[in-house]
């Protein structure tokens, strides 16, 4: 019958691949179901009253509740099409839920009344006549419901429609219920047990339950139900499919009823896109989401420290964006091939970006020194992907080193060993020791493992400048000078690894970093700090100690933590330099921002969050340089915990221009 009606009422009824045709099939099945149920309701109500059977009467209401749910489904799409007006800018889609709630409550009421009648009938069984007519009507009802089960199940299988699945299940329940009534009718007629009241009771509970579930499902939507996880995932995937979008956050979905779903999210985009480019892209995504999911999406854009994918400068540096998905592996493989053939690849690590080359290839290592303009008496760190890669690079692994590797690797800790003959002199600047680190960053480790050799990598900046902690800062220093820059977002830690020497009797820290003396002493009691800036003419144990480092172009004045009236003194200096006509930048904690007013006042986050300060420090110094300031006034922190490493960097940036009490 459905197919016959379809051929009459549905245009292109054969084109069942077409979603519009599918939805017409589904609507048609609803209309057919509505009429069949109304027919069953009327005929059973009449038979129920004539025969005096509460069970048959209850069953008729069971069918009525089914037809009412179809009415609501049909009304729902009508409400959704009603245009919005001034008072209801989101349209009238939610009317469907209000209607459903009322219908659900009415069905519950009917179920309750039938329940009471059934109880009465159990208490005082009434004789009823189980006539041929009753039998015929019940039999017809069973056949109709079997038919409804069949065509709904068929549509469910063809179009995967959950609406039809629900109706099919319901029809099957009705077949069982009506069969039960038939049996109870026969039993009551031919034995002395009158089961009519009990059958009525069971059916009334079914009716009540239908109403309850119907009302309940709409109540939670009316209250503002969370949209399905699937929709969140699907919208997220749709957005991330874009080549230009690096990430997203704060995805919100508001449901105002069928066809009226609003969503918004913040998309993270490379900083160097033109407004036109990103606008076109966002428009395109919004249009696609509307078409595919009928969701009205609004995308807000957040520029990030990343660069447009695939942009190749005329100088042939390739930028590769890694977004954390499956395609990354292929891209990293390409970079690993570059390493193997002696090229230069910048890789993200958890501390800072590293300028990587094959750690066993002297020519490749020499290129690093050239590109960075690095003094060649300053040795490099070899990066390994797994702990067992250390063995062949060193003469032996002292117990203290073993312990540190066990507890703190992978992580921001570099360990100095006696080198094996495999390690070229170019890495160690001719020295007998080699520094090794296993970074805690998926991309770095994958690159090393795919390259099948240790990667020598100093920080990816021109020597003397602050280390880069994001791809833009790398790009500024090294565009055109390296083969590939792998863009892995912002580095989590932000300052370089702690460098420790385990070849000496008591292990020593040469360069403070994320791990301070306190942490290391918890593992090995007699750790020492040996990080004094080396004086002219002396030979440093770790050559890195002797250079002025991390310095912005501007002159940086560091206001020490112990300084009385630290912020007030900074403010005085700010006013003085400003009145001299200088362009003055200020680097302060959020809590002290209010003390300054000017164009180049930059926050390092809250005083209470030194991790944040470490994360942003180098990037902010570079930002101030880009703003073109001549002087930077920086607020010092207490030299404790991570503050010790931070102050080590700031002191070097200042080149000794430290304002303290004496
Ligand atoms: O977090 C880091 O360590 C980053 C990322 C990329 O891993 N790398 C880094 O490398 O900061 P670089 O080259 O900028 O700093 C290496 C430091 C220098 O101070 C150097 O003097 C010291 O390690 N170093 C390297 N080999 C040494 C050795 N054999 N003996 C003493 N010091 C050494
Ligand atoms: Mg460096």
Coordinates of N, CA and C in Angstrom, one line a residue, residues 296-400:
X296 N 22.9 26.5 12.2 CA 23.3 27.9 11.8 C 24.6 28.2 12.6
X297 N 25.8 28.0 12.0 CA 27.0 28.1 12.8 C 27.6 29.5 12.6
X298 N 28.1 30.1 13.7 CA 28.9 31.4 13.6 C 30.3 31.1 14.1
X299 N 31.2 31.4 13.3 CA 32.6 31.2 13.6 C 33.3 32.5 14.0
X300 N 33.9 32.5 15.1 CA 34.7 33.7 15.6 C 36.1 33.3 15.4
X301 N 37.0 34.2 15.0 CA 38.4 33.7 14.7 C 39.4 34.3 15.7
X302 N 40.3 33.4 16.1 CA 41.4 33.7 17.0 C 42.7 33.5 16.3
X303 N 43.4 34.6 16.0 CA 44.7 34.3 15.4 C 45.7 33.7 16.4
X304 N 46.5 32.8 15.9 CA 47.5 32.1 16.8 C 48.9 32.2 16.3
X305 N 49.8 31.8 17.1 CA 51.2 31.8 16.7 C 51.5 30.7 15.7
X306 N 50.9 30.7 14.6 CA 51.2 29.7 13.6 C 51.1 30.3 12.2
X307 N 51.7 29.6 11.3 CA 51.9 30.2 10.0 C 51.1 29.4 9.0
X308 N 50.7 30.0 7.9 CA 49.9 29.4 6.8 C 50.6 28.2 6.3
X309 N 49.9 27.1 6.2 CA 50.4 25.8 5.6 C 50.9 26.0 4.2
X310 N 52.1 25.3 4.0 CA 52.5 25.2 2.6 C 53.1 26.4 2.0
X311 N 53.1 27.5 2.7 CA 53.7 28.8 2.2 C 55.2 28.6 2.0
X312 N 55.6 28.6 0.8 CA 57.1 28.4 0.6 C 57.6 29.7 0.1
X313 N 58.6 30.2 0.8 CA 59.2 31.5 0.5 C 60.1 31.3 -0.8
X314 N 60.4 32.3 -1.4 CA 61.2 32.2 -2.6 C 62.6 31.6 -2.2
X315 N 62.9 31.6 -0.9 CA 64.1 31.0 -0.5 C 64.0 29.6 -0.1
X316 N 62.8 29.0 -0.4 CA 62.7 27.5 -0.2 C 62.7 27.0 1.2
X317 N 62.1 27.7 2.1 CA 61.8 27.1 3.4 C 60.4 26.6 3.4
X318 N 60.2 25.3 3.7 CA 58.8 24.8 3.6 C 58.2 24.8 5.0
X319 N 57.0 25.4 5.1 CA 56.3 25.4 6.4 C 55.3 24.2 6.5
X320 N 55.4 23.4 7.5 CA 54.5 22.3 7.5 C 53.7 22.4 8.8
X321 N 52.4 22.4 8.6 CA 51.5 22.6 9.8 C 51.1 21.2 10.3
X322 N 51.3 21.0 11.6 CA 50.9 19.7 12.2 C 49.7 19.9 13.1
X323 N 48.6 19.3 12.8 CA 47.4 19.6 13.5 C 47.1 18.5 14.5
X324 N 48.0 17.6 14.7 CA 47.7 16.5 15.7 C 46.8 15.4 15.2
X325 N 46.7 15.3 13.9 CA 45.9 14.2 13.4 C 46.7 13.2 12.6
X326 N 46.0 12.2 12.0 CA 46.7 11.1 11.3 C 47.6 11.5 10.2
X327 N 47.3 12.6 9.5 CA 48.1 12.9 8.4 C 49.5 13.4 8.8
X328 N 49.6 13.8 10.1 CA 50.9 14.3 10.6 C 52.1 13.4 10.3
X329 N 51.8 12.1 10.5 CA 52.9 11.1 10.3 C 53.6 11.2 9.0
X330 N 52.8 11.3 7.9 CA 53.3 11.4 6.6 C 54.2 12.6 6.5
X331 N 53.7 13.7 7.0 CA 54.5 15.0 6.9 C 55.8 14.9 7.7
X332 N 55.7 14.2 8.9 CA 57.0 14.1 9.7 C 58.0 13.2 8.9
X333 N 57.4 12.2 8.2 CA 58.3 11.3 7.5 C 59.1 12.1 6.4
X334 N 58.4 13.0 5.8 CA 59.0 13.8 4.7 C 60.2 14.6 5.4
X335 N 59.9 15.1 6.6 CA 61.0 15.9 7.3 C 62.1 15.0 7.7
X336 N 61.8 13.7 8.1 CA 62.8 12.8 8.5 C 63.7 12.5 7.3
X337 N 63.2 12.4 6.1 CA 64.0 12.2 4.9 C 65.0 13.3 4.7
X338 N 64.5 14.5 5.0 CA 65.3 15.7 4.8 C 66.5 15.6 5.8
X339 N 66.3 15.2 7.0 CA 67.3 15.0 8.0 C 68.3 14.0 7.5
X340 N 67.8 12.9 7.0 CA 68.7 11.8 6.5 C 69.6 12.3 5.4
X341 N 69.1 13.2 4.5 CA 69.9 13.6 3.4 C 70.7 14.9 3.8
X342 N 70.9 15.1 5.1 CA 71.8 16.2 5.5 C 71.2 17.6 5.5
X343 N 69.8 17.7 5.5 CA 69.1 19.0 5.5 C 68.9 19.5 6.9
X344 N 68.3 20.7 7.0 CA 68.0 21.3 8.3 C 66.5 21.3 8.5
X345 N 66.0 20.8 9.7 CA 64.6 20.8 9.9 C 64.3 21.4 11.3
X346 N 63.5 22.4 11.4 CA 63.2 22.9 12.7 C 62.0 22.1 13.3
X347 N 62.2 21.7 14.6 CA 61.1 20.8 15.2 C 60.7 21.4 16.5
X348 N 59.4 21.3 16.8 CA 58.9 21.7 18.1 C 59.4 20.7 19.2
X349 N 59.7 21.2 20.4 CA 59.9 20.4 21.6 C 59.1 21.0 22.7
X350 N 59.0 20.4 23.8 CA 58.3 20.9 24.9 C 58.9 22.1 25.5
X351 N 60.2 22.3 25.3 CA 60.9 23.5 25.9 C 60.8 24.7 24.9
X352 N 61.6 24.6 23.8 CA 61.7 25.6 22.8 C 61.8 24.9 21.4
X353 N 61.7 25.6 20.3 CA 61.9 25.0 19.0 C 63.4 24.7 18.8
X354 N 63.7 23.6 18.2 CA 65.1 23.2 18.0 C 65.4 23.2 16.5
X355 N 66.7 23.6 16.2 CA 67.1 23.6 14.8 C 67.9 22.3 14.5
X356 N 67.2 21.3 13.9 CA 67.7 20.0 13.9 C 68.5 19.6 12.6
X357 N 69.5 18.7 12.8 CA 70.2 18.1 11.7 C 70.7 16.8 12.2
X358 N 71.1 15.9 11.2 CA 71.6 14.6 11.5 C 72.8 14.7 12.4
X359 N 72.7 14.2 13.7 CA 73.7 14.4 14.7 C 75.0 13.6 14.4
X360 N 75.0 12.7 13.4 CA 76.2 12.0 13.1 C 76.8 12.4 11.8
X361 N 76.3 13.5 11.2 CA 76.8 14.0 9.9 C 77.5 15.3 10.1
X362 N 78.9 15.4 10.1 CA 79.6 16.6 10.3 C 79.2 17.7 9.4
X363 N 78.9 17.5 8.1 CA 78.5 18.5 7.2 C 77.2 19.2 7.6
X364 N 76.3 18.3 8.0 CA 75.0 18.8 8.4 C 75.1 19.7 9.7
X365 N 76.0 19.2 10.6 CA 76.1 19.9 11.9 C 76.8 21.3 11.6
X366 N 77.8 21.3 10.7 CA 78.4 22.6 10.4 C 77.4 23.6 9.8
X367 N 76.4 23.1 9.1 CA 75.4 24.0 8.6 C 74.6 24.7 9.7
X368 N 74.4 23.9 10.8 CA 73.7 24.5 12.0 C 74.5 25.8 12.5
X369 N 75.8 25.6 12.6 CA 76.6 26.7 13.1 C 76.5 27.9 12.2
X370 N 76.6 27.6 10.9 CA 76.6 28.7 10.0 C 75.2 29.5 10.1
X371 N 74.2 28.7 10.0 CA 72.8 29.3 10.0 C 72.6 30.2 11.2
X372 N 72.9 29.6 12.4 CA 72.7 30.3 13.6 C 73.7 31.4 13.9
X373 N 74.8 31.4 13.1 CA 75.9 32.3 13.4 C 76.4 32.0 14.8
X374 N 76.6 30.7 15.1 CA 76.9 30.3 16.5 C 78.4 30.1 16.6
X375 N 79.0 30.6 17.7 CA 80.5 30.4 17.9 C 80.7 28.9 17.9
X376 N 81.8 28.4 17.2 CA 81.9 27.0 17.1 C 82.6 26.3 18.3
X377 N 82.8 27.0 19.4 CA 83.2 26.4 20.6 C 82.0 26.0 21.5
X378 N 80.8 26.3 21.0 CA 79.6 26.0 21.8 C 79.0 24.7 21.4
X379 N 79.1 23.6 22.1 CA 78.7 22.3 21.7 C 77.1 22.2 21.6
X380 N 76.7 21.2 20.9 CA 75.2 21.0 20.7 C 74.7 19.8 21.6
X381 N 73.4 19.8 21.7 CA 72.7 18.7 22.4 C 72.3 17.7 21.3
X382 N 72.5 16.4 21.6 CA 72.0 15.4 20.7 C 70.6 14.9 21.3
X383 N 69.6 14.9 20.5 CA 68.3 14.5 20.9 C 68.0 13.0 20.5
X384 N 67.5 12.2 21.5 CA 67.2 10.9 21.2 C 65.7 10.7 21.3
X385 N 65.2 9.6 20.6 CA 63.7 9.3 20.7 C 63.4 8.3 21.7
X386 N 64.3 7.5 22.1 CA 64.1 6.4 23.1 C 65.3 6.4 24.0
X387 N 65.1 5.9 25.3 CA 66.3 5.8 26.2 C 67.4 4.9 25.7
X388 N 67.0 3.8 25.0 CA 68.1 2.9 24.6 C 68.9 3.4 23.5
X389 N 68.6 4.5 22.9 CA 69.5 5.1 21.9 C 70.7 5.8 22.4
X390 N 70.7 5.9 23.8 CA 71.9 6.6 24.4 C 73.1 5.8 24.4
X391 N 73.0 4.5 24.6 CA 74.1 3.6 24.9 C 75.2 3.7 23.9
X392 N 74.9 3.7 22.6 CA 76.0 3.7 21.6 C 76.6 5.1 21.4
X393 N 76.0 6.1 22.1 CA 76.6 7.5 21.9 C 77.6 7.8 23.1
X394 N 77.6 7.0 24.1 CA 78.4 7.3 25.3 C 79.3 6.2 25.7
X395 N 80.4 6.6 26.5 CA 81.3 5.5 27.0 C 80.6 4.7 28.0
X396 N 79.9 5.3 29.0 CA 79.2 4.6 30.0 C 78.1 5.5 30.5
X397 N 77.1 4.8 31.2 CA 76.0 5.6 31.8 C 76.2 5.5 33.3
X398 N 76.7 6.6 34.0 CA 76.9 6.6 35.4 C 75.5 6.3 36.1
X399 N 75.6 5.8 37.3 CA 74.3 5.5 38.1 C 73.5 6.7 38.2
X400 N 74.1 7.9 38.5 CA 73.3 9.1 38.7 C 72.5 9.4 37.4

